[in-house]
Coordinates of C-alpha atoms and ligand atoms in Angstrom, one line a residue:
M1 CA 40.9 65.6 48.9
N2 CA 38.4 62.8 48.1
V3 CA 39.9 60.7 45.4
L4 CA 38.2 57.8 43.6
L5 CA 40.4 55.4 41.6
L6 CA 38.7 53.2 39.0
R7 CA 39.8 50.0 37.2
P8 CA 37.3 49.9 34.3
D9 CA 35.9 46.7 32.8
P10 CA 37.9 46.2 29.6
G11 CA 34.8 44.6 28.1
N12 CA 36.8 42.8 25.6
E13 CA 37.7 39.3 26.7
R14 CA 36.1 37.0 24.1
F15 CA 39.5 35.6 23.0
G16 CA 42.6 34.9 25.0
L17 CA 42.9 34.0 28.7
G18 CA 41.9 37.5 30.0
P19 CA 38.9 36.2 32.0
F20 CA 41.0 33.5 33.6
F21 CA 43.8 35.9 34.7
R22 CA 41.8 38.5 36.7
V23 CA 44.2 40.3 38.8
E24 CA 44.1 43.3 41.2
P25 CA 44.7 46.9 40.0
L26 CA 48.2 47.0 41.6
G27 CA 49.2 50.3 40.0
L28 CA 46.1 52.0 41.5
E29 CA 47.0 50.5 44.9
Y30 CA 50.4 52.1 44.8
I31 CA 48.9 55.4 43.9
A32 CA 46.4 55.0 46.7
A33 CA 49.2 54.4 49.2
A34 CA 51.0 57.5 48.0
L35 CA 47.8 59.6 48.5
L36 CA 46.9 58.0 51.9
Q37 CA 50.5 58.9 53.1
R38 CA 49.5 62.5 52.5
G39 CA 46.2 62.3 54.4
H40 CA 43.8 62.1 51.4
Q41 CA 40.6 60.0 51.4
V42 CA 40.9 57.3 48.8
A43 CA 38.4 54.8 47.5
L44 CA 39.3 52.2 44.9
S45 CA 36.8 50.3 42.7
D46 CA 37.2 47.5 40.3
L47 CA 34.3 48.0 37.8
R48 CA 34.6 44.4 36.6
F49 CA 32.6 43.6 39.7
P50 CA 29.8 45.2 41.7
P51 CA 29.0 47.8 42.9
R52 CA 28.1 49.9 39.9
L53 CA 29.9 53.1 38.9
A54 CA 27.0 55.3 40.1
T55 CA 27.2 53.7 43.6
C56 CA 31.0 54.2 43.8
V57 CA 30.7 57.8 42.8
R58 CA 27.8 58.5 45.2
R59 CA 29.7 56.9 48.1
A60 CA 33.1 58.5 47.4
R61 CA 31.9 62.0 46.5
P62 CA 35.2 62.5 44.6
Q63 CA 36.9 65.7 43.7
L64 CA 39.4 63.7 41.5
V65 CA 38.6 60.5 39.7
G66 CA 41.6 58.5 38.4
I67 CA 40.9 55.9 35.7
S68 CA 43.4 53.3 34.7
C69 CA 44.0 52.3 31.1
M70 CA 46.5 49.5 31.0
H71 CA 45.9 48.0 27.5
A72 CA 45.3 49.7 24.1
L73 CA 42.2 47.5 23.7
E74 CA 40.6 49.4 26.6
Y75 CA 40.8 53.0 25.1
D76 CA 37.1 53.1 24.1
R77 CA 35.9 51.6 27.4
V78 CA 38.0 54.1 29.3
L79 CA 36.5 56.9 27.4
E80 CA 33.0 55.6 28.0
T81 CA 33.8 55.4 31.7
A82 CA 35.1 58.9 31.8
R83 CA 32.0 60.2 30.1
A84 CA 29.8 58.4 32.6
V85 CA 31.8 59.9 35.5
R86 CA 31.5 63.4 33.9
R87 CA 27.7 63.1 33.9
L88 CA 27.5 61.7 37.4
C89 CA 29.9 64.1 38.9
P90 CA 30.4 67.1 36.6
S91 CA 32.8 69.0 39.0
A92 CA 35.3 66.2 39.5
F93 CA 38.7 66.4 37.8
I94 CA 39.1 63.3 35.5
L95 CA 42.6 61.9 35.2
V96 CA 43.6 58.8 33.2
G97 CA 46.8 56.9 33.5
G98 CA 48.4 53.4 33.2
H99 CA 50.5 51.7 30.7
A100 CA 48.6 52.3 27.4
A101 CA 47.6 55.8 28.4
A102 CA 51.2 56.7 29.1
A103 CA 52.7 55.0 26.1
F104 CA 50.1 56.5 23.6
P105 CA 47.7 59.1 25.0
A106 CA 46.3 60.4 21.7
P107 CA 43.0 58.3 21.7
L108 CA 42.2 59.6 25.1
E109 CA 42.6 63.3 24.3
Q110 CA 38.8 64.0 24.4
P111 CA 36.7 66.5 26.3
A112 CA 35.6 63.9 28.9
I113 CA 39.1 63.7 30.2
D114 CA 41.0 66.6 32.0
A115 CA 44.5 65.1 32.0
I116 CA 46.4 62.0 31.0
C117 CA 49.4 60.9 33.1
T118 CA 52.4 59.9 30.9
D119 CA 54.5 58.3 33.6
D120 CA 54.1 56.4 36.8
G121 CA 51.5 57.7 39.1
E122 CA 53.1 57.6 42.6
E123 CA 54.6 61.1 42.4
V124 CA 52.4 62.7 39.7
V125 CA 49.0 62.1 41.3
P126 CA 49.9 63.6 44.7
M127 CA 51.4 66.6 43.0
L128 CA 48.3 67.1 40.9
V129 CA 46.1 66.8 43.9
A130 CA 48.2 69.4 45.8
A131 CA 48.1 71.7 42.8
L132 CA 44.3 71.3 42.5
E133 CA 43.8 72.0 46.2
G134 CA 46.2 75.0 46.2
G135 CA 44.6 76.4 43.1
Q136 CA 48.0 76.3 41.3
N137 CA 48.7 76.3 37.6
L138 CA 48.4 72.7 36.6
A139 CA 50.9 73.2 33.8
T140 CA 53.6 73.0 36.6
V141 CA 52.6 69.4 37.4
P142 CA 55.0 67.1 35.5
A143 CA 54.3 64.2 33.1
L144 CA 50.8 65.2 32.0
R145 CA 48.9 65.7 28.8
L146 CA 46.7 68.5 30.0
R147 CA 43.4 69.7 28.4
T148 CA 43.4 73.4 27.8
P149 CA 41.1 75.6 25.7
D150 CA 43.7 75.2 22.9
G151 CA 43.7 71.4 23.1
F152 CA 45.9 69.0 25.0
V153 CA 49.4 70.1 25.9
S154 CA 52.4 68.3 27.5
T155 CA 53.7 69.4 30.9
P156 CA 57.5 68.9 31.6
P157 CA 58.6 65.3 32.2
L158 CA 59.6 64.1 35.7
T159 CA 63.2 65.1 36.3
Q160 CA 64.0 61.5 37.1
R161 CA 62.3 58.1 37.1
T162 CA 60.2 57.5 40.2
S163 CA 62.1 55.2 42.7
L164 CA 60.0 52.1 43.4
D165 CA 60.9 52.5 47.0
R166 CA 59.1 55.9 47.2
V167 CA 55.9 53.9 48.0
P168 CA 57.2 50.7 49.5
L169 CA 53.8 48.9 49.9
P170 CA 50.5 49.0 48.0
A171 CA 47.2 49.9 49.8
R172 CA 45.9 46.3 49.3
H173 CA 43.2 46.7 52.0
L174 CA 41.3 49.0 49.6
I175 CA 40.5 46.1 47.3
D176 CA 39.6 43.6 50.1
P177 CA 35.9 43.3 48.9
F178 CA 37.1 42.3 45.4
R179 CA 39.8 39.8 46.5
P180 CA 37.6 36.7 46.1
H181 CA 37.2 37.5 42.4
Y182 CA 40.9 37.6 41.6
L183 CA 42.2 34.4 40.0
C184 CA 44.7 32.8 37.7
L185 CA 43.1 29.7 36.1
N186 CA 42.2 27.5 39.1
F187 CA 44.3 29.5 41.7
R188 CA 41.9 31.7 43.6
P189 CA 42.2 34.2 45.2
V190 CA 45.4 35.5 43.6
W191 CA 47.7 38.4 44.7
L192 CA 49.7 40.5 42.2
V193 CA 53.2 41.4 43.5
E194 CA 55.8 43.6 41.8
T195 CA 59.5 43.3 42.7
A196 CA 60.9 45.2 39.7
R197 CA 59.7 47.3 36.7
G198 CA 60.9 47.7 33.1
C199 CA 63.1 45.7 30.8
P200 CA 66.5 46.5 29.1
F201 CA 65.7 44.4 26.0
R202 CA 64.1 45.8 22.8
C203 CA 61.5 43.3 21.3
S204 CA 59.7 45.1 18.5
F205 CA 56.2 44.1 19.6
C206 CA 56.6 45.3 23.2
S207 CA 55.7 48.8 24.4
V208 CA 57.3 48.5 27.9
W209 CA 60.9 49.2 27.1
Q210 CA 59.9 52.0 24.7
L211 CA 57.9 53.8 27.5
Y212 CA 60.7 53.3 30.1
D213 CA 63.7 53.8 27.8
R214 CA 64.9 50.3 28.5
S215 CA 65.3 51.2 32.2
F216 CA 65.0 48.6 34.9
R217 CA 64.0 49.6 38.5
E218 CA 64.0 47.3 41.5
R219 CA 62.2 47.5 44.8
S220 CA 64.4 47.1 47.9
I221 CA 64.7 43.5 49.2
G222 CA 63.1 44.6 52.5
A223 CA 59.9 46.0 50.8
V224 CA 59.5 42.9 48.6
V225 CA 59.9 40.5 51.6
E226 CA 57.4 42.5 53.6
D227 CA 54.9 42.5 50.7
M228 CA 55.4 38.8 49.9
A229 CA 55.0 37.9 53.5
S230 CA 51.7 39.8 53.8
V231 CA 50.0 38.3 50.7
G232 CA 48.2 35.0 50.3
P233 CA 49.2 31.7 48.9
H234 CA 48.8 32.3 45.1
V235 CA 51.1 34.9 43.7
F236 CA 51.4 36.3 40.1
V237 CA 54.6 38.4 39.8
A238 CA 54.0 41.4 37.6
D239 CA 57.7 42.1 36.8
D240 CA 58.3 42.4 33.0
L241 CA 61.5 40.4 33.4
F242 CA 62.0 38.3 36.5
W243 CA 65.5 37.3 37.5
N244 CA 67.0 40.1 35.4
H245 CA 69.5 41.1 38.0
P246 CA 70.9 37.7 39.1
A247 CA 72.8 38.8 42.2
R248 CA 69.8 40.7 43.6
S249 CA 67.4 37.9 42.6
L250 CA 69.6 35.4 44.5
E251 CA 69.6 37.7 47.6
L252 CA 65.9 38.1 47.4
A253 CA 65.3 34.4 47.3
H254 CA 67.5 33.9 50.3
A255 CA 65.8 36.8 52.2
L256 CA 62.3 35.2 51.4
R257 CA 63.5 31.8 52.6
R258 CA 65.0 33.3 55.8
R259 CA 61.6 35.0 56.5
G260 CA 59.9 31.6 55.9
V261 CA 57.9 32.8 52.9
R262 CA 56.4 29.8 51.1
K263 CA 53.6 30.0 48.6
R264 CA 51.3 27.4 47.2
W265 CA 51.6 28.7 43.6
M266 CA 53.8 31.4 41.9
L267 CA 54.0 32.6 38.3
V268 CA 56.9 34.7 37.0
Q269 CA 57.7 36.0 33.5
S270 CA 61.3 35.7 32.2
R271 CA 63.6 35.3 29.2
T272 CA 64.9 31.9 28.1
D273 CA 68.6 33.0 27.8
L274 CA 68.6 34.3 31.3
V275 CA 67.2 31.1 32.7
A276 CA 69.4 28.9 30.6
R277 CA 72.5 30.8 31.9
H278 CA 71.5 30.9 35.6
P279 CA 70.2 27.5 36.8
Q280 CA 71.5 28.4 40.3
L281 CA 68.9 31.2 40.4
L282 CA 66.1 28.7 39.7
E283 CA 67.5 26.4 42.3
A284 CA 67.4 29.1 44.9
W285 CA 63.9 30.2 44.1
R286 CA 62.3 26.8 43.7
P287 CA 61.6 26.3 47.5
V288 CA 59.6 29.6 47.6
A289 CA 56.5 27.9 46.1
E290 CA 55.0 24.5 46.1
L291 CA 53.9 24.9 42.4
F292 CA 56.0 27.3 40.4
D293 CA 55.3 28.3 36.8
I294 CA 57.5 30.3 34.4
F295 CA 56.0 32.2 31.5
F296 CA 58.7 32.6 28.8
G297 CA 58.6 34.9 25.8
L298 CA 59.3 32.0 23.4
E299 CA 58.0 34.1 20.5
A300 CA 59.4 32.0 17.5
A301 CA 60.5 28.6 16.4
S302 CA 63.6 29.7 14.5
D303 CA 66.5 32.1 14.9
A304 CA 65.3 34.0 11.9
G305 CA 61.9 34.4 13.5
L306 CA 63.4 35.7 16.7
A307 CA 65.6 38.1 14.8
S308 CA 62.7 39.5 12.9
L309 CA 61.1 40.4 16.3
Q310 CA 64.4 42.0 17.7
K311 CA 64.4 39.3 20.4
D312 CA 68.2 39.3 20.6
N313 CA 68.0 35.6 21.5
K314 CA 68.3 32.1 19.9
V315 CA 66.0 29.2 19.9
N316 CA 68.7 27.0 21.5
S317 CA 68.0 29.1 24.6
S318 CA 64.3 28.2 24.5
V319 CA 65.2 24.5 24.4
E320 CA 67.8 24.8 27.2
A321 CA 65.7 27.0 29.4
A322 CA 62.8 24.5 29.2
R323 CA 65.2 21.7 30.1
V324 CA 66.7 23.5 33.1
A325 CA 63.3 24.7 34.4
R326 CA 61.7 21.3 34.0
A327 CA 64.6 19.5 35.6
L328 CA 64.1 21.7 38.7
G329 CA 60.4 21.1 38.8
Y330 CA 59.1 24.3 37.3
G331 CA 56.0 24.4 35.0
V332 CA 57.0 25.7 31.6
T333 CA 54.5 28.0 29.8
G334 CA 54.9 30.9 27.4
N335 CA 53.9 32.5 24.2
F336 CA 54.7 32.4 20.5
V337 CA 54.0 35.2 18.1
I338 CA 52.3 34.5 14.8
D339 CA 53.0 36.9 12.0
P340 CA 50.1 37.6 9.5
D341 CA 52.8 37.6 6.8
W342 CA 53.5 33.9 7.4
E343 CA 53.3 31.3 4.6
E344 CA 52.0 27.8 5.5
A345 CA 55.6 26.5 6.0
Q346 CA 56.1 28.8 9.0
F347 CA 53.0 27.3 10.7
H348 CA 54.4 23.8 10.2
E349 CA 57.8 24.9 11.5
L350 CA 56.1 26.2 14.7
W351 CA 54.0 23.0 15.1
D352 CA 57.1 20.8 14.8
F353 CA 59.0 22.9 17.3
V354 CA 56.1 22.8 19.8
E355 CA 55.8 19.0 19.4
R356 CA 59.6 18.3 19.5
H357 CA 60.2 20.4 22.7
G358 CA 56.9 19.8 24.5
F359 CA 55.7 23.5 24.4
Q360 CA 52.0 22.5 24.4
R361 CA 51.3 24.7 27.4
A362 CA 52.3 27.8 25.5
G363 CA 49.8 30.3 24.0
F364 CA 49.8 31.9 20.5
T365 CA 49.2 35.6 19.8
I366 CA 48.9 37.4 16.5
L367 CA 51.6 40.0 15.8
T368 CA 50.0 43.3 16.9
P369 CA 51.8 46.6 16.5
L370 CA 51.0 48.2 19.8
P371 CA 50.6 52.0 20.0
G372 CA 53.7 53.4 21.6
T373 CA 56.1 51.2 19.6
A374 CA 58.2 52.0 16.6
L375 CA 56.5 49.1 14.9
Y376 CA 53.1 50.9 15.3
E377 CA 54.5 54.1 13.8
Q378 CA 56.1 52.2 10.9
M379 CA 52.8 50.4 10.1
A380 CA 50.5 53.3 10.8
P381 CA 49.2 53.6 7.2
Q382 CA 48.2 50.0 7.1
L383 CA 46.5 50.2 10.5
A384 CA 44.5 53.3 9.9
G385 CA 40.8 52.9 10.9
Q386 CA 41.2 49.7 12.9
P387 CA 39.1 49.8 16.1
W388 CA 41.0 49.6 19.4
W389 CA 39.1 46.5 20.5
K390 CA 41.0 44.6 17.8
Y391 CA 44.3 45.2 19.6
D392 CA 43.9 42.1 21.8
M393 CA 46.4 40.0 19.9
H394 CA 43.7 37.7 18.6
H395 CA 42.5 39.8 15.7
L396 CA 44.2 40.6 12.4
L397 CA 44.9 44.3 11.8
W398 CA 45.8 43.9 8.2
E399 CA 45.2 41.3 5.5
P400 CA 47.4 38.3 6.0
R401 CA 49.5 36.9 3.2
L402 CA 47.5 33.6 3.1
G403 CA 44.1 35.4 3.1
A404 CA 42.0 35.7 6.3
R405 CA 40.2 32.4 6.0
R406 CA 43.3 30.2 5.5
F407 CA 45.2 32.2 8.1
F408 CA 42.5 31.6 10.8
E409 CA 42.3 27.9 9.9
L410 CA 46.0 27.6 10.6
Y411 CA 45.9 29.8 13.6
A412 CA 43.0 27.8 15.1
E413 CA 44.9 24.6 14.3
T414 CA 47.9 25.9 16.2
W415 CA 45.7 26.3 19.3
R416 CA 44.2 22.9 18.7
R417 CA 47.7 21.5 19.1
S418 CA 47.9 23.0 22.6
V419 CA 47.1 21.4 25.9
L420 CA 43.8 23.4 25.9
N421 CA 42.2 21.3 23.2
L422 CA 39.7 19.0 24.9
S423 CA 39.6 16.7 21.9
G424 CA 43.3 16.5 21.8
R425 CA 46.1 14.9 23.8
K426 CA 44.7 16.0 27.2
R427 CA 41.0 15.3 27.7
L428 CA 38.7 17.0 30.2
R429 CA 38.9 13.9 32.5
D430 CA 42.8 14.2 32.4
W431 CA 42.4 17.8 33.6
M432 CA 39.9 16.7 36.2
A433 CA 42.3 14.2 37.6
Q434 CA 44.9 17.0 38.2
V435 CA 42.9 19.6 40.1
R436 CA 41.4 19.8 43.5
L437 CA 37.7 19.0 43.8
R438 CA 36.8 22.6 44.7
D439 CA 38.6 23.9 41.6
L440 CA 36.6 21.6 39.2
P441 CA 33.9 24.1 38.3
Q442 CA 36.3 26.9 37.6
I443 CA 38.7 24.8 35.5
T444 CA 35.8 23.3 33.5
H445 CA 34.5 26.8 32.8
V446 CA 38.0 27.9 31.6
L447 CA 38.5 24.9 29.4
L448 CA 35.1 25.2 27.8
R449 CA 35.5 28.9 27.1
T450 CA 38.9 28.4 25.5
Q451 CA 37.6 26.0 22.9
R452 CA 36.6 29.1 21.0
L453 CA 40.3 29.8 20.3
M454 CA 40.2 26.7 18.1
Q455 CA 37.3 27.8 15.9
P456 CA 38.3 29.7 12.7
A457 CA 34.7 30.9 12.2
A458 CA 34.8 32.8 15.6
Y459 CA 37.8 34.8 14.4
L460 CA 36.5 35.3 10.9
R461 CA 33.2 36.8 12.0
E462 CA 35.0 39.6 13.9
H463 CA 37.6 40.1 11.2
Q464 CA 34.7 40.9 8.8
I465 CA 33.8 43.9 10.9
T466 CA 35.8 46.7 9.2
T467 CA 34.2 50.0 10.1
P468 CA 35.1 51.5 13.5
S469 CA 31.4 52.2 14.2
Q470 CA 30.5 48.5 14.0
R471 CA 31.2 46.4 17.1
P472 CA 30.9 42.7 17.8
R473 CA 27.6 41.8 19.4
A474 CA 29.2 41.0 22.7
L475 CA 30.8 44.4 22.9
R476 CA 27.5 46.1 22.0
L477 CA 25.7 44.3 24.7
Q478 CA 28.4 45.3 27.2
S479 CA 28.0 48.9 26.1
N480 CA 24.3 48.8 26.9
A481 CA 25.3 47.4 30.2
A482 CA 27.7 50.3 30.7
R483 CA 24.8 52.8 30.2
D484 CA 22.7 50.8 32.5
L485 CA 25.6 50.8 35.0
V486 CA 25.2 54.5 35.6
G487 CA 21.4 54.5 35.4
L488 CA 21.5 57.1 32.7
E489 CA 18.6 55.6 30.8
R490 CA 16.5 55.4 33.9
G491 CA 17.4 59.0 34.8
R492 CA 16.2 60.2 31.5
R493 CA 12.9 58.4 31.7
Ligands
LIG1 C1 49.2 42.1 35.0 C2 49.1 42.3 33.5 C3 48.1 41.7 32.8 C4 47.0 40.9 33.5 C5 45.9 41.6 34.1 C6 45.4 42.8 33.4 C7 44.1 43.2 33.9 N1 43.1 43.1 33.0 O1 43.9 43.6 35.1 C8 46.6 39.9 32.4 C9 47.5 38.7 32.6 C10 45.1 39.4 32.4 C11 47.0 40.7 31.2 C12 46.4 40.4 30.0 C13 46.8 41.0 28.8 N2 47.8 41.9 28.7 CO1 48.7 42.7 30.2 N3 50.0 43.1 31.5 C14 50.1 43.0 32.8 C15 51.5 43.5 33.3 C16 52.4 42.3 33.2 C17 51.6 44.1 34.6 C18 50.8 45.4 34.9 C19 51.0 45.8 36.4 O2 50.1 45.5 37.2 N4 52.1 46.3 36.7 C20 52.5 46.7 38.1 C21 51.9 48.1 38.4 C22 52.4 48.5 39.7 O3 52.3 49.0 37.4 P1 51.3 49.7 36.4 O4 50.1 49.0 36.2 O5 52.1 50.1 35.2 O6 50.9 51.1 37.2 C23 51.7 52.2 37.3 C24 51.6 53.2 36.1 O7 51.1 52.6 34.9 C25 50.7 54.3 36.6 N5 49.2 54.0 36.5 C26 48.5 52.9 36.5 N6 47.2 53.1 36.5 C27 47.0 54.5 36.6 C28 45.9 55.2 36.7 C29 46.0 56.6 36.8 C30 44.8 57.5 37.0 C31 47.3 57.2 36.8 C32 47.5 58.7 36.9 C33 48.5 56.4 36.7 C34 48.3 55.1 36.6 O8 51.0 54.3 38.0 C35 51.2 53.0 38.5 C36 52.2 53.0 39.6 O9 53.4 53.5 39.2 C37 51.8 44.6 32.1 C38 53.2 44.9 32.0 C39 53.5 46.4 32.3 N7 54.7 46.7 32.5 O10 52.6 47.2 32.3 C40 51.2 43.9 30.9 C41 50.7 44.7 29.7 C42 49.9 45.9 30.3 N8 49.7 43.8 29.1 C43 49.8 43.8 27.8 C44 49.1 43.0 26.9 C45 49.5 43.1 25.5 C46 48.1 42.1 27.4 C47 47.3 41.2 26.5 C48 46.7 41.8 25.3 C49 48.2 39.9 26.2 C50 47.6 38.7 25.6 N9 48.5 37.9 25.1 O11 46.4 38.5 25.4 C51 46.2 40.7 27.5 C52 44.9 41.6 27.4 C53 43.8 41.0 28.3 C54 42.4 41.7 28.1 N10 41.6 41.2 27.2 O12 42.1 42.6 28.8 C55 50.8 44.9 27.3 C56 50.0 46.1 27.0 C57 50.4 46.7 25.7 C58 49.5 47.7 25.2 N11 50.0 48.9 24.9 O13 48.3 47.5 25.0 C59 51.7 45.0 28.6 C60 52.4 46.4 28.7 C61 52.8 43.9 28.5 C62 53.8 44.1 27.4 N12 55.0 43.7 27.7 O14 53.6 44.5 26.3 N13 47.8 41.6 31.5

């Protein structure tokens, strides 16, 4: 079967570091590998970059189009993309999958979409393709929300979680034309690698553990070494919780070193208590990359703050993890969560903590009940009517205790205290002194764009948009671009 897999343009990157962390659609590459193994024809397009959707569809002549929906903030754009595909290619079966689609499919249950995959795609997509080819009843394909004349219905779940070794290597060659676009800050091109999936912890704001029932799956050491050896010098590790299984992580580090794998830059995400308890792991991994950053879920400046997020951790661990990591030459970055219910005192507590422990490289997101979490269910009445584009963790979804104006003043001030503030402790010239000449234009662009995070008015303008039909100007413009993308207007004329 001819299959076209699409990574849509989220079209919602005005705040946050999204544009500076553009990474490959790894989930689609694994699905593509599973389909290629079975002899299907697969094309993969990243619609953030040319060619346009119409061109992709014309070239691929797909019988099935798979669209990824990774983040809740992308629901509307995914629907727009599905509608455009339907017009361009009315006979194709349209399937949507990916983290947000699986965790909370309801917003996608629309006529433009034929089915939504509610689990990983490596097994489900080949089974669906086989069922479509064989003219079988699609209700026998597991892990779907399937459109029927009576509405969307669930098919049975997978009998067990898909082993990550079922498809050992992603079909990276399919995205070769897009590779030069993938970057993390000034590291370009970047490769996304997955060594494990899931997380056994239960942070209230996170939808990963709730989708995967706190499971944690690992790829075999051999497959990871093969993948790591094949990718380029800049690696972003997608794992939800790196180093979670210390003995296996140690074995993996040794296997990579034996194979002579050494990267220029790596970024992993981990927990502070894990790192604080296992300095030997960090020692073993350090030689794997010349520059090595760790992104910690720091979340709060007090034990009470951590407890309120079900972090099951203490701030002592944050301090200790930063000490251990820095002593071994790791870059320490991370994120803090800001609760709209905060008083001024909690902002001050956070600023003091950042200052005292040197966490100026961390970012700050607004507590956002993500669909698919118990927090979302609990807060549903307060969230009613909020548009999905506001689920980017830089918008308020309900009125903050301090009032929106004051909240955003303090939120912007929090960002001003970060290393990104060009009028603050680190000036543009200090940044320049640290980067390679060829990276100067990119890093300057990043830094200038991020100054918006420090402007209360920028947030307030969008906060004032309260009806779902209204959209920020930037999103409207992109929507027009989306229509143009498929040439619909031209076709009508
Ligand atoms: C890489 C990543 C990013 C990257 C790149 C994303 C991009 N735009 O391309 C960056 C760093 C930019 C990013 C940014 C953000 N991210 Co993000 N990100 C991830 C991460 C860590 C890994 C995803 C990944 O590639 N995994 C590896 C692959 C192999 O797995 P996969 O994608 O899940 O694919 C499998 C299945 O989902 C399925 N599948 C996938 N696609 C499809 C398609 C079809 C058709 C089918 C059938 C199946 C299918 O099959 C695949 C193979 O098994 C996930 C964590 C996670 N566990 O999902 C968070 C995650 C998706 N991100 C999240 C969030 C919150 C964000 C931010 C809002 C964070 C922020 N602080 O600003 C921003 C939003 C940016 C924006 N404006 O778009 C949340 C999403 C929650 C939600 N429900 O919305 C997650 C789940 C993290 C979390 N712990 O909460 N992110």
